[in-house]
Each structure stands twice: as C-alpha cells, then as structure tokens.
C-alpha cells in the first residue's frame, strides 16, 4: 500500500488500514519535511504562538507505517503500478491519492516577500512574527481562512483591513441573506472590511528585512501594509496527475465513485483532492473540510481490504460538516444546502446565537449554527436520518431541534 499525501486524509488512511487488519507494507509519502500534522490549529494556536506545532499523535513505527517525508509525487504509471517521486520510482499494489488542496495565489505575487498564504506549518511560522510585531495587515479574501486569520491578527493587536471582491463575506459559500449578518462581525472586532474591492497589484517597498507593501485596488485606493495575507480559495492539488489517465473533474479534482475508487484500477482518492457522488444530495460533492478527510479513509481502507476478502462495502455518503472560529463566534455547518427549497431562521441573526435551517420537500438537508452547538449536534443526526420537520416548531429557537420533527 502506498498513500500519497501526509495530511489528515493520508494519515488516517494508513492508520485505518492497520486498524482494519491490513498486514502488508504501508508507505506514507509526504511532500513536506515535517512530521505529519493537523491543519486547523495553524490559523489559531500555532499562528498565535500558543503552540509550536500540531503533529498527529500517531506512533507510525509501532503501526509499521513507513514515512517518506520531503518526497514529492511527480506522476504515476498505471499499467506498471509505479509512482514517480522526487526520490525516485515507488512501486505499488494499491495506491491512495490524498494530496489535499493548495491555495490559489494572487496573480503577480508569487515569490514576493511579505505576501503570505496560510496552508502549511511553514506558512504559519512565517506569519507568527508578523503578528508578534503587530504589523498592519491587509487580508485578501473574506472567506473562511481570511476571517480566521483576521480574527487571530486582531487578537494579536494588528490593524486589519480585509479586501473582498464580492459584496459580502463568504460569498462563495453561503447565500446572501445568511452571509449578510456576518458583515458586522468585522467592525465589531475592529477590522475594516472593504467589499466590491478587487486587487489590481501589490507594490513592494520598505527597508531590508522588513518589506512594506501597498495594495492597489481597482478603484485606485492604496492600502499600506506591513504584510499581505491571501485567502482567495483553494483547489485540488492534482496538477501532477495531468496525463496520467486518472479522470479529473472540472475543478481539477479526482473523480471518485461512492467507494472512493478512481477511474484507474487499484487507485483510490480521498479528502480535499477528490469528489464523490452523494446519493443523499443527488449530486457530486467536492468537500474541502477536515471532517471529510477524517471520515473518508475508513471507506478507503474497508474497500481495499474488502476487495481482497470479497466483502461488500457501504457507499461513502457522509453529511458534510465543518466549523470555523471567527471574531469570538463558533460557526458550525452540516449538510449541503444548494438544492433546498425552504430557509428557516432560529433566533435573531443580529444577536450572538442563531441558526439557519434549510429544508427540501420538508426534510432537513443542512443547517448553519452560530453559537448554538446543540442545534448542530441534533441537526446533524436529523439530516443523517432524513427527518421531516415541522416548520413552525423548527423556527422556535427555544424548542430543541429534535423536538421539531413532523
């Protein structure tokens, strides 16, 4: 077994293979030189210096998992069952693609000192002194990662301006009426949010060792910044698979089936780099979140081991889930709302705690909870069960969600 990618999805796949009884060799290949680590703390504890790292608590040696770190995947030869890497060819009997996603870069800023991304441990370590010195920071993008970084920067005492091309935060993730109340969170935290603002270019300046920058917007505005942090999205890290014969989707993701098998024999894909068909939602899902990288590996391991033993494996069809901590609020989301026909609110969105529920033909299909973790926990189970809800009772924030079924 060869697993490419040493993030959550890759590590959990290797561990799940052992937990489910696989006794052959397992090799885990990671492009970064660091011990495999968890990513969510990077925008929180690691960034703020309250933790040095977030290495997984996994004893790879005891599990008989061979780590090959600082080793980049370059291509794959499907007929020969050989993976090309920066350290040479690696033969495989079965291969798992778990290379995750990579951040989208702001055009014209590649290699510019003082223009940062936040995806890796090295990124977080480069940004820590920026926060420690309380630089003025311009954040490009008001998505999940932009909001989380802006939160940490304000906690560190930095002056923060967030630039967003759309008319509101989280424009690509949530409907207008749900994202609109979040606009006020920025001002409440002392951050400036500029919407309808596109970056034309970033001009460098300043003295040696401490570059200053000016972010020039499309309306001619010039925003001085000690550092610029770019959070404008991510895409599957699959460029190395071009021409391999493994089918890729419109966003570059590996097209997996409902057992997370790719179009190629003996190759699975899991986590941020892969999409899968959801029977629950009737469409293919590409989920760039931690919980998907945690759950998918169990299906991959079961399918690989089941293929040997001839056992059937249940389809992978999770209720997507993620969370975000921003501006003193704990935001959680479960499900998939795009095909919903009804939206119901529980609580006042101008207040500290509220929930949005999405229904389709009376059934709960998704919800977003701000400061209401019980709603999320109960709602996630109701979505899983395909529960039909009573809209009147559902809209009552004093009533538990589980007591609002029809």
mmCIF file of N, CA and C in Angstrom, residues 195-287:
data_model
loop_
_atom_site.group_PDB
_atom_site.id
_atom_site.type_symbol
_atom_site.label_atom_id
_atom_site.label_comp_id
_atom_site.label_asym_id
_atom_site.label_seq_id
_atom_site.Cartn_x
_atom_site.Cartn_y
_atom_site.Cartn_z
ATOM 1 N N UNK A 195 -15.720 45.639 0.747
ATOM 2 C CA UNK A 195 -16.321 44.763 -0.254
ATOM 3 C C UNK A 195 -16.324 45.459 -1.620
ATOM 4 N N UNK A 196 -16.719 44.724 -2.653
ATOM 5 C CA UNK A 196 -16.680 45.245 -4.035
ATOM 6 C C UNK A 196 -15.279 45.785 -4.352
ATOM 7 N N UNK A 197 -14.265 45.157 -3.836
ATOM 8 C CA UNK A 197 -12.895 45.674 -3.979
ATOM 9 C C UNK A 197 -11.997 44.581 -4.552
ATOM 10 N N UNK A 198 -11.453 44.833 -5.717
ATOM 11 C CA UNK A 198 -10.539 43.886 -6.348
ATOM 12 C C UNK A 198 -9.110 44.414 -6.291
ATOM 13 N N UNK A 199 -8.177 43.518 -6.077
ATOM 14 C CA UNK A 199 -6.774 43.905 -6.019
ATOM 15 C C UNK A 199 -6.214 43.971 -7.433
ATOM 16 N N UNK A 200 -5.686 45.134 -7.793
ATOM 17 C CA UNK A 200 -5.019 45.285 -9.093
ATOM 18 C C UNK A 200 -3.585 44.763 -9.029
ATOM 19 N N UNK A 201 -2.872 45.134 -7.947
ATOM 20 C CA UNK A 201 -1.481 44.704 -7.797
ATOM 21 C C UNK A 201 -1.034 44.981 -6.370
ATOM 22 N N UNK A 202 0.098 44.387 -6.036
ATOM 23 C CA UNK A 202 0.746 44.650 -4.751
ATOM 24 C C UNK A 202 2.118 45.218 -5.045
ATOM 25 N N UNK A 203 2.363 46.430 -4.552
ATOM 26 C CA UNK A 203 3.657 47.082 -4.745
ATOM 27 C C UNK A 203 4.516 46.869 -3.504
ATOM 28 N N UNK A 204 5.773 46.483 -3.724
ATOM 29 C CA UNK A 204 6.687 46.256 -2.607
ATOM 30 C C UNK A 204 7.485 47.510 -2.310
ATOM 31 N N UNK A 205 7.890 47.631 -1.054
ATOM 32 C CA UNK A 205 8.732 48.754 -0.634
ATOM 33 C C UNK A 205 9.314 48.451 0.716
ATOM 34 N N UNK A 206 9.729 49.467 1.445
ATOM 35 C CA UNK A 206 10.256 49.259 2.786
ATOM 36 C C UNK A 206 11.731 48.939 2.773
ATOM 37 N N UNK A 207 12.282 48.788 3.960
ATOM 38 C CA UNK A 207 13.713 48.557 4.112
ATOM 39 C C UNK A 207 14.075 47.090 4.051
ATOM 40 N N UNK A 208 15.384 46.792 4.059
ATOM 41 C CA UNK A 208 15.848 45.397 4.007
ATOM 42 C C UNK A 208 15.334 44.606 5.211
ATOM 43 N N UNK A 209 14.885 43.375 4.942
ATOM 44 C CA UNK A 209 14.448 42.511 6.024
ATOM 45 C C UNK A 209 13.043 42.777 6.509
ATOM 46 N N UNK A 210 12.461 43.930 6.155
ATOM 47 C CA UNK A 210 11.097 44.215 6.595
ATOM 48 C C UNK A 210 10.366 44.941 5.470
ATOM 49 N N UNK A 211 10.006 44.193 4.438
ATOM 50 C CA UNK A 211 9.382 44.841 3.290
ATOM 51 C C UNK A 211 8.020 45.422 3.632
ATOM 52 N N UNK A 212 7.790 46.635 3.213
ATOM 53 C CA UNK A 212 6.466 47.221 3.299
ATOM 54 C C UNK A 212 5.771 47.040 1.968
ATOM 55 N N UNK A 213 4.448 47.152 1.948
ATOM 56 C CA UNK A 213 3.697 46.937 0.725
ATOM 57 C C UNK A 213 2.594 47.966 0.609
ATOM 58 N N UNK A 214 2.161 48.148 -0.629
ATOM 59 C CA UNK A 214 0.956 48.914 -0.895
ATOM 60 C C UNK A 214 0.059 48.041 -1.755
ATOM 61 N N UNK A 215 -1.146 47.770 -1.256
ATOM 62 C CA UNK A 215 -2.125 47.007 -2.023
ATOM 63 C C UNK A 215 -2.964 48.005 -2.805
ATOM 64 N N UNK A 216 -2.882 47.913 -4.135
ATOM 65 C CA UNK A 216 -3.584 48.851 -5.009
ATOM 66 C C UNK A 216 -4.875 48.187 -5.492
ATOM 67 N N UNK A 217 -6.009 48.843 -5.210
ATOM 68 C CA UNK A 217 -7.307 48.299 -5.601
ATOM 69 C C UNK A 217 -7.739 48.833 -6.950
ATOM 70 N N UNK A 218 -8.778 48.213 -7.516
ATOM 71 C CA UNK A 218 -9.211 48.579 -8.865
ATOM 72 C C UNK A 218 -9.834 49.968 -8.937
ATOM 73 N N UNK A 219 -10.205 50.542 -7.769
ATOM 74 C CA UNK A 219 -10.743 51.904 -7.784
ATOM 75 C C UNK A 219 -9.662 52.946 -7.539
ATOM 76 N N UNK A 220 -8.404 52.504 -7.512
ATOM 77 C CA UNK A 220 -7.280 53.409 -7.299
ATOM 78 C C UNK A 220 -6.863 53.557 -5.851
ATOM 79 N N UNK A 221 -7.634 52.993 -4.908
ATOM 80 C CA UNK A 221 -7.266 53.070 -3.493
ATOM 81 C C UNK A 221 -5.926 52.386 -3.259
ATOM 82 N N UNK A 222 -5.155 52.946 -2.316
ATOM 83 C CA UNK A 222 -3.851 52.384 -1.980
ATOM 84 C C UNK A 222 -3.842 52.082 -0.480
ATOM 85 N N UNK A 223 -3.645 50.817 -0.151
ATOM 86 C CA UNK A 223 -3.680 50.379 1.240
ATOM 87 C C UNK A 223 -2.279 49.971 1.673
ATOM 88 N N UNK A 224 -1.625 50.767 2.541
ATOM 89 C CA UNK A 224 -0.300 50.368 3.022
ATOM 90 C C UNK A 224 -0.416 49.155 3.941
ATOM 91 N N UNK A 225 0.579 48.277 3.899
ATOM 92 C CA UNK A 225 0.529 47.058 4.708
ATOM 93 C C UNK A 225 1.938 46.605 5.044
ATOM 94 N N UNK A 226 2.129 46.205 6.299
ATOM 95 C CA UNK A 226 3.379 45.559 6.670
ATOM 96 C C UNK A 226 3.442 44.148 6.118
ATOM 97 N N UNK A 227 2.275 43.543 5.923
ATOM 98 C CA UNK A 227 2.200 42.205 5.348
ATOM 99 C C UNK A 227 0.850 42.037 4.652
ATOM 100 N N UNK A 228 0.826 41.174 3.661
ATOM 101 C CA UNK A 228 -0.392 40.864 2.914
ATOM 102 C C UNK A 228 -0.631 39.359 3.019
ATOM 103 N N UNK A 229 -1.844 38.988 3.393
ATOM 104 C CA UNK A 229 -2.202 37.573 3.510
ATOM 105 C C UNK A 229 -3.307 37.276 2.501
ATOM 106 N N UNK A 230 -3.084 36.271 1.673
ATOM 107 C CA UNK A 230 -4.009 35.945 0.590
ATOM 108 C C UNK A 230 -4.822 34.712 0.968
ATOM 109 N N UNK A 231 -6.145 34.854 0.959
ATOM 110 C CA UNK A 231 -7.038 33.731 1.235
ATOM 111 C C UNK A 231 -8.196 33.761 0.261
ATOM 112 N N UNK A 232 -7.930 33.423 -0.994
ATOM 113 C CA UNK A 232 -8.937 33.555 -2.048
ATOM 114 C C UNK A 232 -9.390 32.198 -2.574
ATOM 115 N N UNK A 233 -9.215 31.180 -1.748
ATOM 116 C CA UNK A 233 -9.708 29.864 -2.137
ATOM 117 C C UNK A 233 -8.605 28.840 -2.288
ATOM 118 N N UNK A 234 -9.020 27.618 -2.557
ATOM 119 C CA UNK A 234 -8.089 26.501 -2.733
ATOM 120 C C UNK A 234 -8.597 25.618 -3.843
ATOM 121 N N UNK A 235 -7.679 24.874 -4.438
ATOM 122 C CA UNK A 235 -8.059 23.934 -5.488
ATOM 123 C C UNK A 235 -7.328 22.609 -5.254
ATOM 124 N N UNK A 236 -7.889 21.513 -5.733
ATOM 125 C CA UNK A 236 -7.255 20.213 -5.511
ATOM 126 C C UNK A 236 -5.809 20.194 -6.019
ATOM 127 N N UNK A 237 -4.933 19.607 -5.218
ATOM 128 C CA UNK A 237 -3.509 19.533 -5.568
ATOM 129 C C UNK A 237 -3.277 18.311 -6.453
ATOM 130 N N UNK A 238 -3.685 18.443 -7.701
ATOM 131 C CA UNK A 238 -3.678 17.288 -8.606
ATOM 132 C C UNK A 238 -2.980 17.579 -9.935
ATOM 133 N N UNK A 239 -2.299 18.715 -10.057
ATOM 134 C CA UNK A 239 -1.653 19.042 -11.333
ATOM 135 C C UNK A 239 -0.684 17.944 -11.755
ATOM 136 N N UNK A 240 -0.099 17.274 -10.793
ATOM 137 C CA UNK A 240 0.877 16.219 -11.089
ATOM 138 C C UNK A 240 0.239 14.989 -11.734
ATOM 139 N N UNK A 241 -1.098 14.920 -11.712
ATOM 140 C CA UNK A 241 -1.796 13.784 -12.310
ATOM 141 C C UNK A 241 -2.200 14.025 -13.765
ATOM 142 N N UNK A 242 -1.942 15.223 -14.283
ATOM 143 C CA UNK A 242 -2.316 15.532 -15.668
ATOM 144 C C UNK A 242 -1.668 14.523 -16.619
ATOM 145 N N UNK A 243 -2.479 13.955 -17.491
ATOM 146 C CA UNK A 243 -1.969 13.000 -18.469
ATOM 147 C C UNK A 243 -1.748 11.600 -17.930
ATOM 148 N N UNK A 244 -2.108 11.368 -16.674
ATOM 149 C CA UNK A 244 -1.871 10.050 -16.073
ATOM 150 C C UNK A 244 -2.876 9.003 -16.524
ATOM 151 N N UNK A 245 -4.045 9.470 -16.974
ATOM 152 C CA UNK A 245 -5.134 8.549 -17.286
ATOM 153 C C UNK A 245 -6.156 8.450 -16.180
ATOM 154 N N UNK A 246 -5.897 9.073 -15.041
ATOM 155 C CA UNK A 246 -6.867 9.133 -13.952
ATOM 156 C C UNK A 246 -7.824 10.287 -14.233
ATOM 157 N N UNK A 247 -9.119 10.005 -14.228
ATOM 158 C CA UNK A 247 -10.118 11.013 -14.604
ATOM 159 C C UNK A 247 -10.182 12.125 -13.559
ATOM 160 N N UNK A 248 -10.159 13.375 -14.052
ATOM 161 C CA UNK A 248 -10.261 14.555 -13.204
ATOM 162 C C UNK A 248 -11.514 15.340 -13.574
ATOM 163 N N UNK A 249 -12.072 16.055 -12.596
ATOM 164 C CA UNK A 249 -13.273 16.846 -12.821
ATOM 165 C C UNK A 249 -12.965 18.260 -13.251
ATOM 166 N N UNK A 250 -14.007 19.084 -13.357
ATOM 167 C CA UNK A 250 -13.873 20.451 -13.879
ATOM 168 C C UNK A 250 -13.032 21.347 -12.987
ATOM 169 N N UNK A 251 -12.940 21.019 -11.705
ATOM 170 C CA UNK A 251 -12.126 21.817 -10.796
ATOM 171 C C UNK A 251 -10.763 21.179 -10.540
ATOM 172 N N UNK A 252 -10.442 20.183 -11.340
ATOM 173 C CA UNK A 252 -9.156 19.512 -11.191
ATOM 174 C C UNK A 252 -9.167 18.401 -10.168
ATOM 175 N N UNK A 253 -10.333 18.111 -9.583
ATOM 176 C CA UNK A 253 -10.394 17.085 -8.550
ATOM 177 C C UNK A 253 -10.419 15.691 -9.169
ATOM 178 N N UNK A 254 -9.935 14.721 -8.425
ATOM 179 C CA UNK A 254 -10.032 13.333 -8.852
ATOM 180 C C UNK A 254 -11.484 12.897 -8.731
ATOM 181 N N UNK A 255 -12.010 12.305 -9.792
ATOM 182 C CA UNK A 255 -13.384 11.814 -9.789
ATOM 183 C C UNK A 255 -13.412 10.415 -9.185
ATOM 184 N N UNK A 256 -13.919 10.337 -7.957
ATOM 185 C CA UNK A 256 -14.018 9.045 -7.275
ATOM 186 C C UNK A 256 -15.458 8.559 -7.296
ATOM 187 N N UNK A 257 -15.647 7.246 -7.103
ATOM 188 C CA UNK A 257 -17.003 6.708 -7.029
ATOM 189 C C UNK A 257 -17.448 6.667 -5.568
ATOM 190 N N UNK A 258 -18.561 5.991 -5.304
ATOM 191 C CA UNK A 258 -19.099 6.020 -3.943
ATOM 192 C C UNK A 258 -18.352 5.104 -2.970
ATOM 193 N N UNK A 259 -17.289 4.460 -3.435
ATOM 194 C CA UNK A 259 -16.362 3.748 -2.539
ATOM 195 C C UNK A 259 -14.998 4.423 -2.571
ATOM 196 N N UNK A 260 -14.952 5.598 -3.190
ATOM 197 C CA UNK A 260 -13.740 6.423 -3.309
ATOM 198 C C UNK A 260 -12.681 5.766 -4.188
ATOM 199 N N UNK A 261 -13.151 4.955 -5.159
ATOM 200 C CA UNK A 261 -12.261 4.392 -6.170
ATOM 201 C C UNK A 261 -12.187 5.341 -7.351
ATOM 202 N N UNK A 262 -11.023 5.494 -7.930
ATOM 203 C CA UNK A 262 -10.854 6.355 -9.097
ATOM 204 C C UNK A 262 -11.164 5.568 -10.364
ATOM 205 N N UNK A 263 -10.971 6.216 -11.508
ATOM 206 C CA UNK A 263 -11.207 5.549 -12.794
ATOM 207 C C UNK A 263 -10.122 4.529 -13.108
ATOM 208 N N UNK A 264 -9.030 4.544 -12.341
ATOM 209 C CA UNK A 264 -7.912 3.629 -12.593
ATOM 210 C C UNK A 264 -7.971 2.440 -11.637
ATOM 211 N N UNK A 265 -7.607 1.271 -12.093
ATOM 212 C CA UNK A 265 -7.612 0.110 -11.196
ATOM 213 C C UNK A 265 -6.595 0.267 -10.070
ATOM 214 N N UNK A 266 -6.982 -0.175 -8.881
ATOM 215 C CA UNK A 266 -6.094 -0.191 -7.709
ATOM 216 C C UNK A 266 -5.691 1.197 -7.232
ATOM 217 N N UNK A 267 -6.488 2.203 -7.564
ATOM 218 C CA UNK A 267 -6.196 3.569 -7.111
ATOM 219 C C UNK A 267 -7.456 4.164 -6.492
ATOM 220 N N UNK A 268 -7.350 4.616 -5.243
ATOM 221 C CA UNK A 268 -8.416 5.322 -4.539
ATOM 222 C C UNK A 268 -8.009 6.785 -4.355
ATOM 223 N N UNK A 269 -8.985 7.640 -4.043
ATOM 224 C CA UNK A 269 -8.706 9.050 -3.750
ATOM 225 C C UNK A 269 -9.611 9.496 -2.616
ATOM 226 N N UNK A 270 -9.061 10.333 -1.724
ATOM 227 C CA UNK A 270 -9.799 10.694 -0.519
ATOM 228 C C UNK A 270 -9.405 12.093 -0.056
ATOM 229 N N UNK A 271 -10.346 12.777 0.601
ATOM 230 C CA UNK A 271 -10.049 14.096 1.157
ATOM 231 C C UNK A 271 -10.273 15.217 0.167
ATOM 232 N N UNK A 272 -9.541 16.309 0.355
ATOM 233 C CA UNK A 272 -9.751 17.536 -0.416
ATOM 234 C C UNK A 272 -9.489 17.388 -1.907
ATOM 235 N N UNK A 273 -8.746 16.364 -2.315
ATOM 236 C CA UNK A 273 -8.375 16.247 -3.731
ATOM 237 C C UNK A 273 -9.419 15.503 -4.547
ATOM 238 N N UNK A 274 -10.472 14.988 -3.900
ATOM 239 C CA UNK A 274 -11.402 14.100 -4.611
ATOM 240 C C UNK A 274 -12.847 14.518 -4.423
ATOM 241 N N UNK A 275 -13.653 14.313 -5.451
ATOM 242 C CA UNK A 275 -15.111 14.447 -5.322
ATOM 243 C C UNK A 275 -15.734 13.067 -5.367
ATOM 244 N N UNK A 276 -16.961 12.973 -4.850
ATOM 245 C CA UNK A 276 -17.652 11.692 -4.801
ATOM 246 C C UNK A 276 -19.144 11.932 -5.015
ATOM 247 N N UNK A 277 -19.873 10.952 -5.549
ATOM 248 C CA UNK A 277 -21.315 11.117 -5.761
ATOM 249 C C UNK A 277 -22.071 10.898 -4.455
ATOM 250 N N UNK A 278 -22.971 11.817 -4.133
ATOM 251 C CA UNK A 278 -23.769 11.692 -2.925
ATOM 252 C C UNK A 278 -25.186 11.255 -3.284
ATOM 253 N N UNK A 279 -25.583 10.083 -2.822
ATOM 254 C CA UNK A 279 -26.958 9.654 -3.011
ATOM 255 C C UNK A 279 -27.925 10.518 -2.228
ATOM 256 N N UNK A 280 -27.493 10.996 -1.067
ATOM 257 C CA UNK A 280 -28.350 11.823 -0.214
ATOM 258 C C UNK A 280 -28.702 13.134 -0.912
ATOM 259 N N UNK A 281 -27.753 13.734 -1.585
ATOM 260 C CA UNK A 281 -27.977 15.053 -2.196
ATOM 261 C C UNK A 281 -28.136 15.005 -3.706
ATOM 262 N N UNK A 282 -27.950 13.828 -4.302
ATOM 263 C CA UNK A 282 -28.201 13.683 -5.723
ATOM 264 C C UNK A 282 -27.240 14.442 -6.610
ATOM 265 N N UNK A 283 -26.032 14.674 -6.115
ATOM 266 C CA UNK A 283 -25.029 15.353 -6.926
ATOM 267 C C UNK A 283 -23.636 14.978 -6.426
ATOM 268 N N UNK A 284 -22.653 15.330 -7.217
ATOM 269 C CA UNK A 284 -21.265 15.049 -6.846
ATOM 270 C C UNK A 284 -20.772 16.159 -5.912
ATOM 271 N N UNK A 285 -20.118 15.778 -4.828
ATOM 272 C CA UNK A 285 -19.649 16.738 -3.834
ATOM 273 C C UNK A 285 -18.127 16.788 -3.809
ATOM 274 N N UNK A 286 -17.605 18.005 -3.722
ATOM 275 C CA UNK A 286 -16.175 18.241 -3.502
ATOM 276 C C UNK A 286 -16.080 19.000 -2.184
ATOM 277 N N UNK A 287 -15.636 18.320 -1.131
ATOM 278 C CA UNK A 287 -15.703 18.863 0.224
ATOM 279 C C UNK A 287 -14.295 19.157 0.730
#
